[in-house]
Coordinates of C-alpha atoms and ligand atoms in Angstrom, one line a residue:
Chain H
M58 CA 3.1 54.9 81.1
A59 CA 3.8 51.8 83.3
T60 CA 5.7 51.8 86.5
S61 CA 7.5 49.0 88.3
H62 CA 9.6 48.5 91.4
C63 CA 13.0 47.0 90.6
C64 CA 14.9 47.7 93.8
K65 CA 16.9 44.5 93.9
D66 CA 18.7 45.3 90.7
I67 CA 18.9 49.0 91.2
I68 CA 20.4 48.6 94.6
E69 CA 22.7 45.7 93.5
R70 CA 22.7 44.4 97.1
S71 CA 22.7 40.7 96.3
F72 CA 25.2 38.6 94.4
G73 CA 24.7 39.0 90.7
A74 CA 22.1 41.7 91.0
T75 CA 22.5 44.1 88.2
L76 CA 20.8 46.1 85.5
R77 CA 23.4 45.0 83.0
R78 CA 22.1 43.1 80.0
D79 CA 25.3 41.9 78.4
N80 CA 27.0 38.6 79.1
W81 CA 29.1 39.9 82.0
W82 CA 29.7 36.4 83.4
V83 CA 31.5 35.1 80.4
E84 CA 34.8 36.8 81.2
P85 CA 35.1 35.7 84.8
L86 CA 33.9 32.2 83.9
T87 CA 36.6 31.9 81.2
M88 CA 39.3 33.1 83.7
V89 CA 38.2 30.5 86.3
V90 CA 38.4 27.7 83.7
V91 CA 41.8 28.7 82.3
L92 CA 43.5 29.6 85.6
L93 CA 42.2 26.6 87.3
G94 CA 43.2 24.4 84.4
F95 CA 46.7 25.8 84.6
V96 CA 47.0 25.5 88.3
I97 CA 45.8 21.9 88.3
Y98 CA 48.2 21.0 85.5
S99 CA 51.2 22.6 87.2
V100 CA 50.5 21.1 90.6
W101 CA 50.2 17.7 89.0
R102 CA 53.4 18.2 87.2
A103 CA 55.3 19.4 90.3
F104 CA 54.1 16.3 92.1
E105 CA 54.9 14.0 89.2
H106 CA 58.6 14.3 89.9
A107 CA 59.4 12.6 86.6
N108 CA 59.7 13.3 82.9
Y109 CA 61.0 16.8 83.5
W110 CA 64.1 16.6 81.4
G111 CA 64.9 14.8 78.1
G112 CA 68.0 15.2 76.0
P113 CA 69.2 18.8 76.2
Y114 CA 65.9 20.1 77.5
L115 CA 64.9 20.9 81.1
S116 CA 61.3 21.8 81.9
P117 CA 60.8 25.4 83.1
F118 CA 58.7 24.0 86.0
Y119 CA 61.9 22.3 87.3
S120 CA 64.5 25.0 86.4
P121 CA 66.9 26.0 88.0
H122 CA 67.7 22.4 88.8
F123 CA 69.8 21.8 92.0
S124 CA 71.8 18.6 92.3
V125 CA 70.8 17.9 95.9
D126 CA 69.5 14.8 97.6
L127 CA 65.8 15.3 98.4
P128 CA 63.5 13.0 100.4
R129 CA 61.3 10.9 98.0
W130 CA 58.2 12.9 98.7
C131 CA 59.9 16.2 97.8
S132 CA 59.9 17.0 94.1
P133 CA 62.7 19.3 93.0
A134 CA 59.9 21.5 91.5
F135 CA 58.9 22.5 95.1
L136 CA 62.2 24.2 95.6
I137 CA 61.7 26.7 92.8
I138 CA 58.1 26.8 91.7
W139 CA 57.1 29.2 94.4
V140 CA 59.1 31.9 92.5
P141 CA 57.1 32.0 89.3
A142 CA 53.9 31.2 91.2
G143 CA 54.5 34.0 93.7
F144 CA 55.4 36.4 90.9
R145 CA 52.2 35.7 89.0
F146 CA 50.1 35.6 92.1
T147 CA 51.2 39.1 93.2
C148 CA 51.3 40.5 89.6
Y149 CA 49.0 43.5 89.4
Y150 CA 47.3 42.1 86.4
F151 CA 46.7 38.6 87.7
R152 CA 45.5 40.1 91.0
K153 CA 42.8 41.8 89.0
A154 CA 41.9 38.6 87.2
Y155 CA 41.5 36.4 90.2
Y156 CA 40.0 39.0 92.5
R157 CA 37.3 39.3 90.0
S158 CA 36.8 35.7 88.9
F159 CA 37.6 33.7 92.0
A160 CA 36.8 36.2 94.8
S161 CA 33.9 38.2 93.2
Q162 CA 35.5 41.4 94.4
P163 CA 33.6 42.3 92.1
I164 CA 32.8 39.6 89.7
A165 CA 32.1 42.3 87.1
C166 CA 31.7 46.0 87.1
G167 CA 28.3 47.2 88.3
V168 CA 27.2 43.7 89.5
G169 CA 26.2 42.9 93.1
K170 CA 28.7 41.2 95.3
P171 CA 28.2 38.3 97.8
W172 CA 30.3 40.1 100.5
K173 CA 29.1 42.6 103.1
S174 CA 32.4 43.7 104.4
Y175 CA 35.5 44.6 102.5
S176 CA 39.1 45.6 103.3
G177 CA 40.7 45.3 99.9
E178 CA 44.5 45.1 100.0
S179 CA 44.7 47.0 103.3
K180 CA 44.8 44.1 105.8
L181 CA 45.2 40.4 105.0
L182 CA 46.4 41.2 101.5
L183 CA 49.1 43.7 102.5
F184 CA 51.7 41.1 101.4
Q185 CA 50.8 41.9 97.8
N186 CA 53.1 44.9 98.2
L187 CA 56.0 42.5 98.2
H188 CA 55.6 41.9 94.4
R189 CA 58.8 43.8 93.8
F190 CA 60.8 41.1 95.6
F191 CA 59.3 38.5 93.3
L192 CA 60.3 40.7 90.4
Y193 CA 63.9 40.6 91.5
L194 CA 63.7 36.8 91.6
A195 CA 61.9 36.6 88.3
I196 CA 64.7 38.6 86.6
A197 CA 67.2 36.1 88.0
F198 CA 64.9 33.3 86.6
I199 CA 65.1 34.9 83.1
V200 CA 68.9 34.5 83.3
V201 CA 68.4 30.9 84.3
H202 CA 66.0 30.3 81.4
I203 CA 68.5 31.9 79.0
Y204 CA 71.1 29.4 80.3
D205 CA 68.6 26.6 79.7
L206 CA 68.2 27.9 76.2
V207 CA 71.9 27.8 75.5
K208 CA 72.1 24.3 77.0
A209 CA 69.2 23.3 74.7
T210 CA 71.4 23.9 71.7
R211 CA 74.1 21.3 72.9
W212 CA 73.6 17.8 71.5
P213 CA 75.7 14.7 72.2
V214 CA 78.1 14.0 69.4
S215 CA 77.4 10.3 69.6
A216 CA 74.7 8.1 71.2
A217 CA 77.2 7.0 73.8
A218 CA 77.6 10.6 74.9
A219 CA 73.9 10.9 75.7
Y220 CA 72.6 13.0 78.6
T221 CA 72.6 11.3 82.0
S222 CA 71.0 14.1 84.1
P223 CA 69.6 17.6 83.3
H224 CA 72.1 19.6 81.4
H225 CA 74.7 16.9 81.9
A226 CA 76.0 14.8 78.9
A227 CA 78.3 11.8 79.3
G228 CA 80.6 12.9 76.5
P229 CA 81.3 15.8 74.0
T230 CA 78.5 17.8 72.6
E231 CA 77.9 19.9 69.5
F232 CA 75.6 22.7 68.4
G233 CA 72.2 21.8 67.2
I234 CA 68.6 22.9 67.2
G235 CA 65.5 20.9 67.9
I236 CA 61.8 21.8 68.0
G237 CA 62.3 21.9 71.8
T238 CA 65.0 24.6 71.4
I239 CA 62.6 26.8 69.5
V240 CA 59.8 26.1 72.1
I241 CA 62.2 27.2 74.9
L242 CA 63.3 30.2 72.9
I243 CA 59.7 31.4 72.5
D244 CA 59.2 30.8 76.2
V245 CA 62.2 33.0 77.1
I246 CA 61.0 35.7 74.7
L247 CA 57.4 35.7 76.1
L248 CA 58.6 35.6 79.7
T249 CA 60.9 38.5 79.1
G250 CA 58.1 40.4 77.5
Y251 CA 55.9 39.7 80.5
V252 CA 58.5 40.7 83.1
S253 CA 59.5 43.8 81.0
G254 CA 55.9 45.2 81.4
C255 CA 55.8 44.6 85.2
H256 CA 54.5 47.6 87.1
A257 CA 57.1 47.2 89.8
F258 CA 59.8 47.2 87.1
R259 CA 58.3 50.3 85.5
H260 CA 58.4 52.0 88.8
L261 CA 62.0 50.9 89.5
V262 CA 63.5 51.9 86.1
G263 CA 62.1 55.4 86.0
G264 CA 58.5 55.6 87.2
C265 CA 59.6 56.8 90.6
I266 CA 61.2 59.9 89.1
D267 CA 59.1 63.1 88.6
A268 CA 61.7 65.5 87.2
P269 CA 64.0 63.3 85.1
S270 CA 65.8 66.3 83.6
R271 CA 67.1 67.1 87.0
V272 CA 68.5 63.8 88.2
F273 CA 71.6 61.8 87.2
L274 CA 70.9 59.6 84.1
G275 CA 67.3 60.9 84.3
R276 CA 66.9 61.2 80.5
L277 CA 68.1 57.7 80.0
R278 CA 65.9 56.3 82.7
H279 CA 63.0 58.2 81.2
R280 CA 63.7 56.5 77.9
I281 CA 63.8 53.1 79.5
W282 CA 60.6 53.9 81.3
R283 CA 58.9 54.7 78.0
G284 CA 60.2 51.4 76.6
V285 CA 58.8 49.5 79.5
N286 CA 55.4 51.3 79.0
V287 CA 55.2 49.7 75.5
F288 CA 55.2 46.3 77.3
N289 CA 53.1 47.5 80.2
E290 CA 50.3 48.6 77.9
H291 CA 49.7 45.0 77.0
H292 CA 50.8 43.4 80.2
N293 CA 47.7 41.3 80.4
M294 CA 48.3 39.8 76.9
W295 CA 51.9 39.0 77.8
G296 CA 50.7 37.5 81.0
W297 CA 48.3 35.1 79.4
I298 CA 50.4 34.1 76.4
S299 CA 53.5 33.5 78.5
L300 CA 51.4 31.5 81.0
A301 CA 50.0 29.3 78.3
W302 CA 53.4 28.9 76.6
V303 CA 55.3 28.0 79.7
G304 CA 52.6 25.2 80.2
F305 CA 53.1 24.1 76.7
T306 CA 56.9 24.2 77.0
D307 CA 56.7 21.8 80.0
F308 CA 54.2 19.7 78.2
Y309 CA 56.4 19.4 75.1
I310 CA 59.5 18.5 77.2
R311 CA 57.4 15.9 79.1
M312 CA 56.6 14.4 75.7
V313 CA 60.3 14.2 74.8
A314 CA 61.2 13.0 78.3
S315 CA 58.6 10.2 78.3
G316 CA 59.7 9.1 74.8
T317 CA 56.4 10.0 73.2
I318 CA 58.3 12.4 70.9
S319 CA 61.7 10.9 70.1
L320 CA 64.9 13.0 70.0
E321 CA 65.5 12.0 66.4
F322 CA 62.1 13.5 65.5
D323 CA 62.7 16.6 67.6
R324 CA 66.1 17.5 66.2
L325 CA 66.0 19.8 63.2
F326 CA 69.7 20.1 62.5
Chain Y
M136 CA 11.9 57.6 63.3
A137 CA 11.0 54.6 65.4
L138 CA 9.4 54.1 68.8
R139 CA 11.8 53.0 71.5
K140 CA 11.1 51.9 75.1
F141 CA 12.9 53.5 78.1
R142 CA 12.7 52.8 81.8
I143 CA 13.7 55.7 83.8
F144 CA 14.2 55.9 87.6
R145 CA 11.8 58.3 89.2
G146 CA 11.7 59.2 92.9
D147 CA 13.8 60.7 95.6
S148 CA 15.3 57.6 97.1
R149 CA 16.3 54.2 95.9
E150 CA 14.1 52.5 98.5
T151 CA 10.9 54.2 97.4
G152 CA 11.5 55.1 93.8
E153 CA 10.4 53.2 90.8
L154 CA 11.2 52.6 87.2
V155 CA 8.8 54.3 84.9
E156 CA 8.4 53.2 81.3
F157 CA 8.2 55.7 78.4
E158 CA 7.9 55.3 74.7
V159 CA 9.6 57.9 72.6
E160 CA 10.1 58.5 68.9
C161 CA 13.8 58.2 68.2
G162 CA 15.7 59.0 65.1
E163 CA 19.1 58.5 63.6
G164 CA 22.1 60.0 65.5
M165 CA 20.2 60.4 68.8
V166 CA 22.0 59.9 72.1
V167 CA 20.4 58.8 75.4
L168 CA 20.3 62.4 76.6
D169 CA 18.3 63.4 73.5
A170 CA 15.7 60.8 74.4
V171 CA 15.6 62.0 78.0
H172 CA 15.1 65.6 76.8
R173 CA 12.3 64.4 74.5
I174 CA 10.6 62.7 77.4
Q175 CA 11.0 65.9 79.5
A176 CA 9.5 67.9 76.7
E177 CA 6.6 65.7 75.8
Q178 CA 5.7 63.4 78.7
A179 CA 7.4 64.3 82.0
P180 CA 8.3 67.9 82.4
D181 CA 9.3 67.4 86.0
L182 CA 11.9 64.7 85.2
A183 CA 15.2 65.8 86.9
C184 CA 18.4 65.3 85.2
R185 CA 21.7 67.2 85.0
W186 CA 23.4 68.2 81.8
N187 CA 25.3 71.2 80.4
C188 CA 27.5 70.8 77.4
K189 CA 26.1 67.9 75.4
A190 CA 29.6 67.4 74.2
G191 CA 31.1 65.0 76.8
K192 CA 33.1 67.8 78.4
C193 CA 31.3 69.2 81.4
G194 CA 30.9 65.8 83.1
S195 CA 27.4 66.5 84.5
C196 CA 25.2 64.0 82.6
G197 CA 26.5 60.8 84.2
A198 CA 24.0 58.0 84.8
D199 CA 23.8 54.2 84.7
V200 CA 22.5 53.1 81.3
N201 CA 21.5 49.5 81.3
G202 CA 23.6 49.1 84.5
K203 CA 26.8 50.7 83.1
P204 CA 28.0 54.1 84.0
K205 CA 27.9 56.4 81.0
L206 CA 27.7 60.0 80.0
M207 CA 24.2 60.2 78.6
C208 CA 25.3 62.8 76.0
M209 CA 27.9 60.5 74.5
T210 CA 25.9 57.3 74.5
R211 CA 24.3 56.6 71.1
L212 CA 20.9 54.9 71.0
S213 CA 22.2 52.9 68.0
D214 CA 24.6 51.2 70.5
Y215 CA 21.6 49.2 71.7
P216 CA 19.4 46.8 69.7
E217 CA 16.3 48.5 68.5
D218 CA 14.0 46.2 70.5
E219 CA 16.0 46.5 73.7
V220 CA 14.4 48.6 76.5
I221 CA 17.0 51.1 77.7
T222 CA 17.0 51.5 81.5
I223 CA 18.4 54.7 82.9
T224 CA 19.1 55.0 86.6
P225 CA 20.9 57.5 88.8
M226 CA 24.6 56.9 89.5
R227 CA 24.6 54.1 92.0
A228 CA 27.4 55.2 94.3
F229 CA 25.7 58.5 95.3
P230 CA 22.5 59.4 97.1
V231 CA 19.6 60.2 94.9
I232 CA 18.3 63.8 95.1
R233 CA 15.6 63.2 92.5
D234 CA 15.2 61.0 89.5
L235 CA 18.5 61.0 87.7
A236 CA 20.1 63.8 89.8
T237 CA 22.4 62.6 92.6
D238 CA 24.2 64.3 95.4
V239 CA 27.9 64.2 94.5
S240 CA 29.1 66.7 97.1
I241 CA 31.2 64.1 99.0
N242 CA 33.6 64.3 96.0
Y243 CA 34.1 68.0 96.5
E244 CA 34.8 67.5 100.2
N245 CA 37.4 64.9 99.4
N246 CA 38.9 67.1 96.8
R247 CA 39.3 69.9 99.3
R248 CA 41.2 67.5 101.6
L249 CA 43.8 66.6 99.0
P250 CA 47.3 68.0 99.7
H251 CA 47.9 70.9 97.3
F252 CA 50.5 71.5 94.7
Q253 CA 53.8 72.0 96.4
P254 CA 56.3 73.5 94.0
R255 CA 60.1 73.6 94.5
P256 CA 61.6 77.1 94.5
A257 CA 61.2 78.7 91.1
D258 CA 64.1 78.3 88.6
F259 CA 63.9 81.9 87.4
E260 CA 63.4 85.2 89.1
D261 CA 60.0 85.8 87.5
G262 CA 58.8 82.6 89.2
E263 CA 59.0 80.4 86.1
F264 CA 60.2 76.8 86.2
R265 CA 62.3 75.0 83.6
M266 CA 60.8 71.7 82.5
Y267 CA 60.5 69.8 79.3
Q268 CA 57.5 68.6 77.5
W269 CA 58.7 65.0 77.6
E270 CA 58.8 65.0 81.4
V271 CA 55.5 66.9 82.0
E272 CA 53.6 64.7 79.6
R273 CA 52.9 62.1 82.3
P274 CA 50.7 64.2 84.6
Q275 CA 49.1 65.8 81.6
E276 CA 47.2 62.6 80.9
F277 CA 45.4 63.1 84.2
R278 CA 44.6 66.7 83.4
K279 CA 42.1 65.4 80.9
C280 CA 39.7 64.5 83.7
I281 CA 36.3 66.1 83.3
E282 CA 35.2 65.2 86.9
C283 CA 32.2 63.2 85.7
F284 CA 32.7 60.8 88.6
L285 CA 31.7 57.8 86.5
C286 CA 34.8 56.1 87.9
Q287 CA 33.7 56.8 91.5
N288 CA 30.3 55.5 90.6
V289 CA 31.5 52.2 89.2
C290 CA 34.2 51.5 91.9
H291 CA 32.9 48.7 94.1
V292 CA 34.6 50.2 97.2
L293 CA 32.1 53.1 96.9
R294 CA 29.3 51.6 94.9
T295 CA 28.8 48.5 96.9
H296 CA 30.6 49.2 100.2
D297 CA 29.9 52.9 100.5
K298 CA 33.3 53.7 101.9
H299 CA 33.3 57.4 100.9
Q300 CA 34.7 58.4 104.2
E301 CA 37.7 56.1 104.1
F302 CA 38.4 56.0 100.4
I303 CA 38.9 59.0 98.1
G304 CA 38.3 57.0 95.0
P305 CA 39.8 56.8 91.5
A306 CA 39.0 60.3 90.4
F307 CA 41.1 61.7 93.4
F308 CA 43.9 59.3 92.9
V309 CA 44.0 60.8 89.4
R310 CA 44.0 64.2 90.9
T311 CA 46.7 63.3 93.4
A312 CA 48.8 61.9 90.6
V313 CA 48.6 65.2 88.7
Y314 CA 50.5 66.9 91.5
E315 CA 52.6 63.9 92.8
M316 CA 54.1 63.2 89.4
H317 CA 54.5 66.8 88.3
P318 CA 58.2 67.7 87.6
A319 CA 58.0 70.9 89.7
D320 CA 56.2 69.4 92.7
V321 CA 58.2 68.3 95.7
G322 CA 55.3 67.2 98.0
D323 CA 55.2 63.8 99.5
R324 CA 51.6 62.5 99.5
R325 CA 52.3 58.9 100.5
E326 CA 51.1 59.2 104.0
H327 CA 47.9 60.9 102.9
L328 CA 47.3 58.3 100.3
K329 CA 47.7 55.5 102.8
E330 CA 46.0 57.0 105.9
H331 CA 43.3 59.2 104.4
G332 CA 43.0 58.3 100.8
G333 CA 42.6 54.6 101.6
I334 CA 44.7 53.5 98.6
G335 CA 45.0 50.0 100.1
L336 CA 41.3 49.5 99.6
C337 CA 41.7 49.7 95.9
N338 CA 42.2 46.2 94.6
I339 CA 43.1 47.3 91.1
T340 CA 40.2 45.6 89.4
K341 CA 40.1 48.4 86.8
C342 CA 36.3 49.1 86.6
C343 CA 37.2 52.8 86.8
T344 CA 39.5 52.5 83.8
E345 CA 36.8 50.7 81.8
V346 CA 34.3 53.5 82.2
C347 CA 36.4 56.7 82.0
P348 CA 35.1 58.7 79.0
E349 CA 38.4 60.5 78.7
K350 CA 40.2 57.1 78.4
I351 CA 42.5 57.9 81.2
K352 CA 44.4 54.8 82.2
I353 CA 43.4 55.4 85.8
T354 CA 44.5 52.1 87.3
D355 CA 47.7 51.5 85.3
N356 CA 49.0 55.1 85.1
A357 CA 47.7 56.7 88.3
I358 CA 46.7 54.2 91.0
I359 CA 49.4 51.5 90.6
P360 CA 52.3 53.9 90.4
L361 CA 51.0 55.6 93.5
K362 CA 50.7 52.2 95.2
E363 CA 54.3 51.5 94.3
R364 CA 55.3 54.8 95.9
V365 CA 53.4 54.0 99.0
A366 CA 55.1 50.5 99.0
D367 CA 58.5 52.3 98.8
K368 CA 57.8 54.1 102.0
Y369 CA 55.8 51.6 104.0
Y370 CA 56.3 48.0 102.7
D371 CA 59.8 47.7 101.4
P372 CA 62.2 46.4 104.1
L373 CA 65.2 46.9 101.8
R374 CA 64.4 50.6 101.3
W375 CA 63.7 50.9 105.0
L376 CA 67.2 49.6 105.7
L377 CA 68.7 51.9 103.1
R378 CA 66.9 54.9 104.7
K379 CA 68.2 53.9 108.1
L380 CA 71.7 53.7 106.8
T381 CA 71.8 56.7 104.6
G382 CA 69.2 58.8 106.4
R383 CA 67.7 59.7 103.0
G384 CA 64.4 59.1 101.1
Ligands
LIG199 S1 40.8 49.8 90.2 FE1 40.6 50.5 92.4 S2 39.7 52.5 92.2 FE2 39.4 51.6 90.2 S3 37.4 50.7 90.4 FE3 38.8 49.1 91.0 S4 39.0 49.2 93.2 FE4 38.0 51.1 92.5
LIG200 S1 39.0 60.0 85.8 FE1 37.7 59.7 84.0 S2 35.9 58.8 84.8 FE2 37.0 59.6 86.6 S3 36.1 61.6 86.9 FE3 37.9 61.9 85.6 S4 37.1 61.8 83.5 FE4 35.5 61.0 84.8
LIG201 S1 52.7 43.7 87.6 FE1 52.5 41.9 86.5 S2 54.4 41.0 86.7 FE2 54.6 42.8 87.9
LIG202 S1 26.3 67.1 79.1 FE1 28.3 67.7 79.4 S2 29.3 65.7 79.5 FE2 27.3 65.2 79.0

């Protein structure tokens, strides 16, 4: 019978101190790499201020597009990107992801933290409660993205009628589908799935009702709430896939806009 | 049968206690609690540990097994590689009484402070309520709680920051949700949740959900909906305006 003192790990009072033996650091490390990669790419794209539309396609990073004169340093992306960024930043799921991986609050369950004091979301982070307002804007953005999708099916009838600015062709257009249209369609579906599982949405549609049988339209709202639960159960998955796909959608449209992928190649029919 | 190594915390405080190594014959189908019982029977009769049902229902055998909160009676030895030493320590968030037994009385104090069930007037003369299964299902999930306090134990607000006085913890958000979301209840617990429950201290990092042996979706189904209710009352300027205009809510 051997004995040993092992207080550091039992007490978990220093960063990383734990008795866990699994690879607890893999998940936060992966999150840091993926999230940081996405943020760097989207900031670069917002600053690039070019190659954001090509043919009938408009990048989601620059949509909705306003025809206003902006100073040279101001990319049109800055006008709108705070909406999806704010929505994801205040999303209950992404909060969990970055509180753990970026802030070590905690980095993993049952692992020592580097911080002595803690106030959670009760002081500086009170603004996270405004997530519902980003939700309202995100719903409006889905409508805008559906509009972009419809526009992505309009192709110039002749070369002379080509697009001259986002969503604006010089002549008559006809219905057509390109790879980009499908990419945007998938983006809209994934974004809708992500927003449909939002906790604030779930609360709004029916989660705030305790006795649905006693309120007006209660049964219907309860049914919608149950539908939202289906998305909510996998909200993290919808969050990641839609994040990756919106990045890819922008990347694809950049390829088209820069001429790396030609419109002839892109168009399917 | 094979010999397995265990390290078990012995002592009456984390500062002075130590990990003691034992070797025990272990067989197929054994759980961690079986091994602890065998150690008690054969090598350390004074080893303190709580247990009762050995069926994952009484919630008394919680401990940290290799750093993760577990019910010892539901944790199979076969979940760990045969050559891995299994370390068993008392639940980190609570003061040690002795060995694996901790003092969880703060939970009972917090429980007593929760606002009780506040039913609306009964629907029938005999005191019965009319409600449907589909609407009462939601709080029923929370009724599965066996009060093992593994969620309290893993929550960093309690485990690392020791905020037992300001923060009631996940188990009592679950308990609050039972009443708050009950179709017959008309109580408003939002002020209690904010001022006394410390719901703002929860940063929804879901460790509680990960360890719950009853698979209650503590964060998604209890805490976040409660946070949304608190936001309705305190952090939603639109609703505030609506309340001012209509005088309702
Ligand atoms: S989700 Fe909240 S209550 Fe649960 S462990 Fe994390 S901080 Fe604690
Ligand atoms: S909610 Fe789950 S983990 Fe927490 S006390 Fe109840 S059963 Fe245990
Ligand atoms: S909670 Fe994730 S989008 Fe609202
Ligand atoms: S002994 Fe009852 S839950 Fe483990």
